[in-house]
Tab-separated table of C-alpha atoms in Angstrom:
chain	number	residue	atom	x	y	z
A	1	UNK	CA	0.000	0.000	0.000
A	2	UNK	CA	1.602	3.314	-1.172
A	3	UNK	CA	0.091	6.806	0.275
A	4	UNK	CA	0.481	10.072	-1.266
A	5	UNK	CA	-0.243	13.281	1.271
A	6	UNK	CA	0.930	16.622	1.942
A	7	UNK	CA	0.996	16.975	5.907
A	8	UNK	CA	1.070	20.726	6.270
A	9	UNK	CA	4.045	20.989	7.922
A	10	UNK	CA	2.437	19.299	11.084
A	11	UNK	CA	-1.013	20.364	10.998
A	12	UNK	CA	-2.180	17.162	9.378
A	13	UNK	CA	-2.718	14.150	11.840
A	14	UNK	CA	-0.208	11.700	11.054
A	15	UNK	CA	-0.770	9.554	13.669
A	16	UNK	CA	-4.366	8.918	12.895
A	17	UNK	CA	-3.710	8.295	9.452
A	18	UNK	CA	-1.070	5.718	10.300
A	19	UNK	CA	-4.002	3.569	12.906
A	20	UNK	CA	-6.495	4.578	10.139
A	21	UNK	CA	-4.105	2.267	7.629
A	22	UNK	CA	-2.398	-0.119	10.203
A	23	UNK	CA	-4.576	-0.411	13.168
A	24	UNK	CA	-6.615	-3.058	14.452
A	25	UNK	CA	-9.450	-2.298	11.992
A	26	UNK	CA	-7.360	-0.614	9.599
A	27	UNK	CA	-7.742	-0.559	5.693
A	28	UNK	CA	-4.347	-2.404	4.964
A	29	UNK	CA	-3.872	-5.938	5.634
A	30	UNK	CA	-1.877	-7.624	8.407
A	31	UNK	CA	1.828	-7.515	7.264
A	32	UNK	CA	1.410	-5.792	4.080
A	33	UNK	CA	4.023	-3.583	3.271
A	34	UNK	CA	2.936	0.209	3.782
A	35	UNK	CA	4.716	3.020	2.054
A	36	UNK	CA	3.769	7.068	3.013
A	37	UNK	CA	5.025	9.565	0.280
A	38	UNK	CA	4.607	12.266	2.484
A	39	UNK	CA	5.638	16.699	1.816
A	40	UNK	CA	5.664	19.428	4.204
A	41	UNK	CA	6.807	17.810	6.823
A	42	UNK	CA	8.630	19.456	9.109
A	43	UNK	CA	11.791	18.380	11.878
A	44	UNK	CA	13.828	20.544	14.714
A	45	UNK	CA	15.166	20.345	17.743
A	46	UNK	CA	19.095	20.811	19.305
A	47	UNK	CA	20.456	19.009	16.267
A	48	UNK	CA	19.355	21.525	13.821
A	49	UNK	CA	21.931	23.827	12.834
A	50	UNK	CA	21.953	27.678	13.501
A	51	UNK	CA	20.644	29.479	10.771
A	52	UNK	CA	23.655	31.343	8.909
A	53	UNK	CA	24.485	34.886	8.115
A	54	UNK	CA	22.524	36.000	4.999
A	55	UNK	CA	20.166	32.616	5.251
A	56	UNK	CA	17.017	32.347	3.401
A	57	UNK	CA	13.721	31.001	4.777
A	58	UNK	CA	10.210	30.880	4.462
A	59	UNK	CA	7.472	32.214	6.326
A	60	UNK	CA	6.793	29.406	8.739
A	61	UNK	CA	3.788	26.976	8.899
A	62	UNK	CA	2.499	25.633	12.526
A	63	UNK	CA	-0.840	24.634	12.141
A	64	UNK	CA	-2.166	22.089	15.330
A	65	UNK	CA	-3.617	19.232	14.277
A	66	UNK	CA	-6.880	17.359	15.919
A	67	UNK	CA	-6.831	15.191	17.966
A	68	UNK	CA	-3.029	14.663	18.858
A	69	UNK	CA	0.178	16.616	19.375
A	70	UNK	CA	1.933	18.606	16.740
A	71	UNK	CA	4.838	16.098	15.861
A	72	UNK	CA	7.860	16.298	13.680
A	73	UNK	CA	8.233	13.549	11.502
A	74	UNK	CA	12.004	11.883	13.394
A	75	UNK	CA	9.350	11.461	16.186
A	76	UNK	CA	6.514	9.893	14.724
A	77	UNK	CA	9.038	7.459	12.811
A	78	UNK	CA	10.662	6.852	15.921
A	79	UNK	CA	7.655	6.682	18.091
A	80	UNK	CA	6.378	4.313	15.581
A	81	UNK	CA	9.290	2.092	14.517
A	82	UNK	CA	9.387	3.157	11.441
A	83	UNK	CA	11.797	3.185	8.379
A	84	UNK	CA	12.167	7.070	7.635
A	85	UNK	CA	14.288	8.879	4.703
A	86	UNK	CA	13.707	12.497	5.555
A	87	UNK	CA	15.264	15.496	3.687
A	88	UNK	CA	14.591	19.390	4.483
A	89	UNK	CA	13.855	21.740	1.322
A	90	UNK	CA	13.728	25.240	3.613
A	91	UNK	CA	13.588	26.683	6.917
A	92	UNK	CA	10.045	26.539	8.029
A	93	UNK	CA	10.006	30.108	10.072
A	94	UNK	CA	12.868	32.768	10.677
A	95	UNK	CA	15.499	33.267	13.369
A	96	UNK	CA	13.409	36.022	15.324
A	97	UNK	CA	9.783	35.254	14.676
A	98	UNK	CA	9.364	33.593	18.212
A	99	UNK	CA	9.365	29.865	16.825
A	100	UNK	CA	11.368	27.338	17.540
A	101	UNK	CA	14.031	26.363	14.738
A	102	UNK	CA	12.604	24.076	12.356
A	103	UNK	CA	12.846	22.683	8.894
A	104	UNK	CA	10.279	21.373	5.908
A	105	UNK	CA	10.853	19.098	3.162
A	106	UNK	CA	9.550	15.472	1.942
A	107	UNK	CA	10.010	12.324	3.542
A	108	UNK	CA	9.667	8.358	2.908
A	109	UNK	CA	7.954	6.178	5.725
A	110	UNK	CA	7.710	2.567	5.867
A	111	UNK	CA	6.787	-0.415	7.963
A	112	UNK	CA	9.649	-2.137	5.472
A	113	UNK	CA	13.160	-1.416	5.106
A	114	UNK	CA	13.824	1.079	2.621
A	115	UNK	CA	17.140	1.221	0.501
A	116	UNK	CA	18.602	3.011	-2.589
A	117	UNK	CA	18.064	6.560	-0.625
A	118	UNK	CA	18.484	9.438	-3.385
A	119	UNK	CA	18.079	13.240	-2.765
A	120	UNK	CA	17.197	14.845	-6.296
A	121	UNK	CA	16.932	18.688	-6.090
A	122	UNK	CA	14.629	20.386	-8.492
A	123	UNK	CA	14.995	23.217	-11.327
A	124	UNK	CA	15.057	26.173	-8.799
A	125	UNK	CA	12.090	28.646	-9.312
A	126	UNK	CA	11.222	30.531	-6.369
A	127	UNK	CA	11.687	28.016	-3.276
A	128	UNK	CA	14.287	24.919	-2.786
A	129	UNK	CA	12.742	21.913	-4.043
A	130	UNK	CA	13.631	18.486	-3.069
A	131	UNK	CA	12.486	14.984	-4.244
A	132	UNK	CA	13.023	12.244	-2.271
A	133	UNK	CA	13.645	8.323	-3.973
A	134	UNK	CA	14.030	5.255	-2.208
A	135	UNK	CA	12.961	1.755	-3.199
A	136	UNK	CA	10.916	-1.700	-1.348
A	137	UNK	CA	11.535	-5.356	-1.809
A	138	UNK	CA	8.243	-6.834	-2.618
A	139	UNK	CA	8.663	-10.656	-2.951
A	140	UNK	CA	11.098	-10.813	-6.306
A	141	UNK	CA	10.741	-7.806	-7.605
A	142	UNK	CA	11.077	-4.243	-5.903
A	143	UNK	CA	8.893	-1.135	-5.982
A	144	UNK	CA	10.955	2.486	-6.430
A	145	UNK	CA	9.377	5.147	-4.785
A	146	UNK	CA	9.703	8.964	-4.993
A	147	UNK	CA	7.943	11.849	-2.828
A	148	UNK	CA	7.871	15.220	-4.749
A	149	UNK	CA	6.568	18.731	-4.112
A	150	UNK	CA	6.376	20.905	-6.972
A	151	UNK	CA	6.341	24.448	-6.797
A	152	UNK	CA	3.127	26.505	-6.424
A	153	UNK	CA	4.074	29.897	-8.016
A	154	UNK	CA	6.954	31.656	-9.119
A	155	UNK	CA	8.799	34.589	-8.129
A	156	UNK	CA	6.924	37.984	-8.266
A	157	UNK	CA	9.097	39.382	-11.453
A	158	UNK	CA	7.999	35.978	-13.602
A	159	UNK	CA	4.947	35.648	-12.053
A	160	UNK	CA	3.367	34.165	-15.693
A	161	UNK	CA	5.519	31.021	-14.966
A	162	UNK	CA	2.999	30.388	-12.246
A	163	UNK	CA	0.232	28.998	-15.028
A	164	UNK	CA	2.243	25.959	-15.820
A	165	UNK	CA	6.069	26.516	-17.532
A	166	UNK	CA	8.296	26.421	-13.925
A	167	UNK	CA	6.250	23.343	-12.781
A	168	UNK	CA	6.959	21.699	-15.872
A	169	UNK	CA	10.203	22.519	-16.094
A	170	UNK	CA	10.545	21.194	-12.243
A	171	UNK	CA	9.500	18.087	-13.416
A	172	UNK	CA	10.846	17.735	-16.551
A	173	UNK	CA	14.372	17.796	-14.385
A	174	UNK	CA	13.034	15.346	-11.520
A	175	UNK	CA	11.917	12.244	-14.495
A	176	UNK	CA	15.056	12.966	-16.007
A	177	UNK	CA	16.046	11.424	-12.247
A	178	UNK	CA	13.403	9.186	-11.777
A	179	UNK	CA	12.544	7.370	-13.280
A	180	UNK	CA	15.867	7.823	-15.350
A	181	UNK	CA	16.572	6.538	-18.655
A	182	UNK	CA	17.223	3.195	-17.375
A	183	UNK	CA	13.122	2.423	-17.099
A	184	UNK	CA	12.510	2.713	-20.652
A	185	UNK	CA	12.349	-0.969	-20.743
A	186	UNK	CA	10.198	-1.236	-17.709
A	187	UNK	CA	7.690	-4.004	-18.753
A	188	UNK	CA	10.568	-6.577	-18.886
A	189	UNK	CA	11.884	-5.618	-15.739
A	190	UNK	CA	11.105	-6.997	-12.445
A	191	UNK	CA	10.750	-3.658	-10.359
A	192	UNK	CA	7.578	-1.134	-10.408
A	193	UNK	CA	7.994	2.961	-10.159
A	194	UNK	CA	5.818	4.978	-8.165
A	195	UNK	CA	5.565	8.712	-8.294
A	196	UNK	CA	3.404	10.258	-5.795
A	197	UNK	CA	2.481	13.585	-4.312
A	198	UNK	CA	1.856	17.448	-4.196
A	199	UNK	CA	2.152	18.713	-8.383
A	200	UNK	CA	0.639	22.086	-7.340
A	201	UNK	CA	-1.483	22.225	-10.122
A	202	UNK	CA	-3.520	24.720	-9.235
A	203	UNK	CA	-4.246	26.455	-12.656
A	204	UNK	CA	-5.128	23.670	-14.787
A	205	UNK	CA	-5.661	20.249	-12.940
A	206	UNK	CA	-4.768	16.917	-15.290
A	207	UNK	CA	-4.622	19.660	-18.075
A	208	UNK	CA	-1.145	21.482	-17.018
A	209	UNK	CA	2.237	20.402	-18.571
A	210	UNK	CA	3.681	19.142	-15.514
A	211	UNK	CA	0.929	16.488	-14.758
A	212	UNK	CA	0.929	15.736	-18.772
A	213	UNK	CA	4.568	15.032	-18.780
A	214	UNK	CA	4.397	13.046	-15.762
A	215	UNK	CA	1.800	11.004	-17.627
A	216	UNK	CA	3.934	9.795	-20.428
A	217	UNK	CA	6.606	8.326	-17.934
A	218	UNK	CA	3.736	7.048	-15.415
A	219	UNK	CA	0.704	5.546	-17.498
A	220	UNK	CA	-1.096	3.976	-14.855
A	221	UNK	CA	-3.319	4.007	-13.811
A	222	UNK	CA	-5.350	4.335	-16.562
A	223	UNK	CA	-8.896	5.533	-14.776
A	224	UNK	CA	-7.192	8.098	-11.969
A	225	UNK	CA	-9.409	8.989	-9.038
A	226	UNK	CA	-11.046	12.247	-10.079
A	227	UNK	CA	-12.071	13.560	-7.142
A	228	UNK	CA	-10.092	17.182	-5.980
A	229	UNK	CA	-7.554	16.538	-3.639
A	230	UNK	CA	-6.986	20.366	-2.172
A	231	UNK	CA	-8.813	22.913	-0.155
A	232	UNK	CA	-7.892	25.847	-1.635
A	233	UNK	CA	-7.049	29.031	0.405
A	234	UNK	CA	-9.153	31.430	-1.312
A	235	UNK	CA	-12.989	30.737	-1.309
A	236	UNK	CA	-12.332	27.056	0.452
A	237	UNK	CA	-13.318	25.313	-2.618
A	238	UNK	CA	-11.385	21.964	-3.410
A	239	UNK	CA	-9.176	21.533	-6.363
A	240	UNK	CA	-6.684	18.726	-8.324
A	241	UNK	CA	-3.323	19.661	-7.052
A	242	UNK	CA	-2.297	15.898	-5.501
A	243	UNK	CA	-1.372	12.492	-7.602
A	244	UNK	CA	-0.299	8.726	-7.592
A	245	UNK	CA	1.497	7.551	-11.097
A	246	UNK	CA	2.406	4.390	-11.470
A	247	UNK	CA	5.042	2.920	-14.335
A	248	UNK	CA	4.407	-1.384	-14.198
A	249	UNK	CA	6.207	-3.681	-15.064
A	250	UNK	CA	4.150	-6.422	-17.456
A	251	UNK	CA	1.983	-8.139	-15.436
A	252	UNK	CA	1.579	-5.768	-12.145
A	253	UNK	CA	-1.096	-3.580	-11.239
A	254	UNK	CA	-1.834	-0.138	-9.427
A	255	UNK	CA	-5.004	1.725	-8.119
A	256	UNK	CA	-5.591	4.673	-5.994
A	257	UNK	CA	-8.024	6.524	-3.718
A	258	UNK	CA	-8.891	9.742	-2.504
A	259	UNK	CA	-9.935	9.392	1.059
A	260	UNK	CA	-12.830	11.520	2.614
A	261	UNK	CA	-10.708	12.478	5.961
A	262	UNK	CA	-7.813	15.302	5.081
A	263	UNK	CA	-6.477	14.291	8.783
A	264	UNK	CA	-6.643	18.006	9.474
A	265	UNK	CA	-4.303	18.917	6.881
A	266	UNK	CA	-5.305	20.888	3.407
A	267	UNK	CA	-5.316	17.903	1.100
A	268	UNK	CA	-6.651	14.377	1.338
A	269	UNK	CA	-4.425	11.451	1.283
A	270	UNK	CA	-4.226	9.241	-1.533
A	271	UNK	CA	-4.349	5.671	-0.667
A	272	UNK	CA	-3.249	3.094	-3.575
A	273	UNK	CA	-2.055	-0.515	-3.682
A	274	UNK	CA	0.941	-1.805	-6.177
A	275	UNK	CA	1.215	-5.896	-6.734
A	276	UNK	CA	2.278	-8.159	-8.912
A	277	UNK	CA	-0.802	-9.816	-10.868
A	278	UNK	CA	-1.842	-13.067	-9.302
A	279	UNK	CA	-5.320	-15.573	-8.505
A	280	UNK	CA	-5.580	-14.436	-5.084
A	281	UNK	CA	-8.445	-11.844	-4.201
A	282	UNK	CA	-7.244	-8.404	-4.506
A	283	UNK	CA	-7.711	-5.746	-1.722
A	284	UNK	CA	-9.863	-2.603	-2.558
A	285	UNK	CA	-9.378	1.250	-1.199
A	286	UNK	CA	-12.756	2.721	-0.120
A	287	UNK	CA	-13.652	4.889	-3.135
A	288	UNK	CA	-13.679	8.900	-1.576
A	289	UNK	CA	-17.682	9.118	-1.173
């Protein structure tokens, strides 16, 4: 089970999607392998270095989540015992706005052991952009994952690259990572490619560049949830910003879900399942209502 979800930078219950997937009565089966592509996540504490003279950061984000505590993502991993690759994109917050120091990027979580840890750093446009990669054994084969979080606009003086062109060229640079040249052959290889999270599409949905490039790398699945994914700031209506792609190898197959519950964050999680094709009955997500 793979799930795609922005966390907004803590104000998204994490814990209470993790029992809501692997608890007693949760959706995923005992022992299957569970995979969170998660962004805006943040992490702090005494280990996080002083901010430098003439550093850069962005306005910070500190929502409180319901239900539980406000927890960085080292925590919950640890809290957990969880497999975590975590990687900051930006200083969530200032030196001397009153918070404490903290940090905001993507991160990988697992009930498995994750390996083949890559940090792939997006075509700058107006904040740092990090990708995160890291790959699953599932029986023969392997699934390679990657978290991303495109940008949402673009700096004031190219403001018209908001519409589409910097999040396409964002992720024109991240396939040219992963998947990489080497998956061209994917359906006679023995290892899936998952690409899953926050495209920012705001402007166009399914229609913007960045999604439609994505698309010809990742063709599965082929009938995508449609459902919006995004409460939007302005007005509070709900828009297509959030996405699971799959790239199979011959003879696998992928699905995904929008969930009702956004956990207290912005956007709802996406919930899909990867798995080589076989007789056995096939677990379904609950279909977003």
């Amino acid at each position: 089970m793979v799930v795609a979800w922005n966390a907004r930078v803590g104000g998204g219950a994490v814990h209470a999607l993790w029992d809501h997937l692997t608890g007693r009565t949760g959706i995923a089966g005992r022992d299957t392998p569970v995979v969170l592509l998660l962004q805006e996540v943040f992490a702090g504490g005494p280990s996080l270095p002083a901010a430098g003279a003439g550093s850069a950061w962005a306005s910070r984000i500190a929502d409180r989540p319901p239900g539980e505590d406000r927890t960085d993502i080292v925590s919950f991993a640890r809290r957990a015992g969880l497999h975590l690759f975590y990687a900051p994109s930006m200083r969530n917050g200032g030196p001397d706005d009153g918070g404490p120091p903290e940090d905001r990027g993507n991160a990988i979580v697992a009930n498995v052991p994750l390996s083949s840890h890559r940090a792939i750093e997006l075509p700058f446009e107006r904040q740092r952009r990090v990708a995160l990669a890291a790959r699953v054994a599932i029986g023969a084969g392997s699934v390679a994952l990657c978290s991303v979080h495109l940008e949402n606009r673009a700096p004031w003086k190219h403001m018209w690259r908001s519409l589409g062109i910097g999040r396409r060229r964002q992720m024109a640079g991240l396939l040219a990572a992963f998947p990489g040249p080497e998956a061209e052959d994917a359906p006679t290889r023995p290892d899936a490619h998952v690409l899953g999270g926050d495209l920012n599409t705001w402007f166009r949905g399914r229609a913007e560049a960045a999604y439609k490039v994505a698309r010809e790398r990742f063709p599965q699945p082929e009938d995508p949830d449609p459902n919006p994914t995004h409460h939007w700031e302005i007005g509070g209506w709900l828009r297509q910003t959030d996405y699971l792609l799959f790239r199979l190898p011959r003879g696998w197959r992928g699905e995904y879900h929008c969930l009702d519950d956004a956990f207290g964050s912005d956007h709802h999680p996406l919930v899909g399942t990867v798995e080589p094709r076989s007789g056995r009955a096939r677990r379904t997500v609950p279909r977003r209502r």
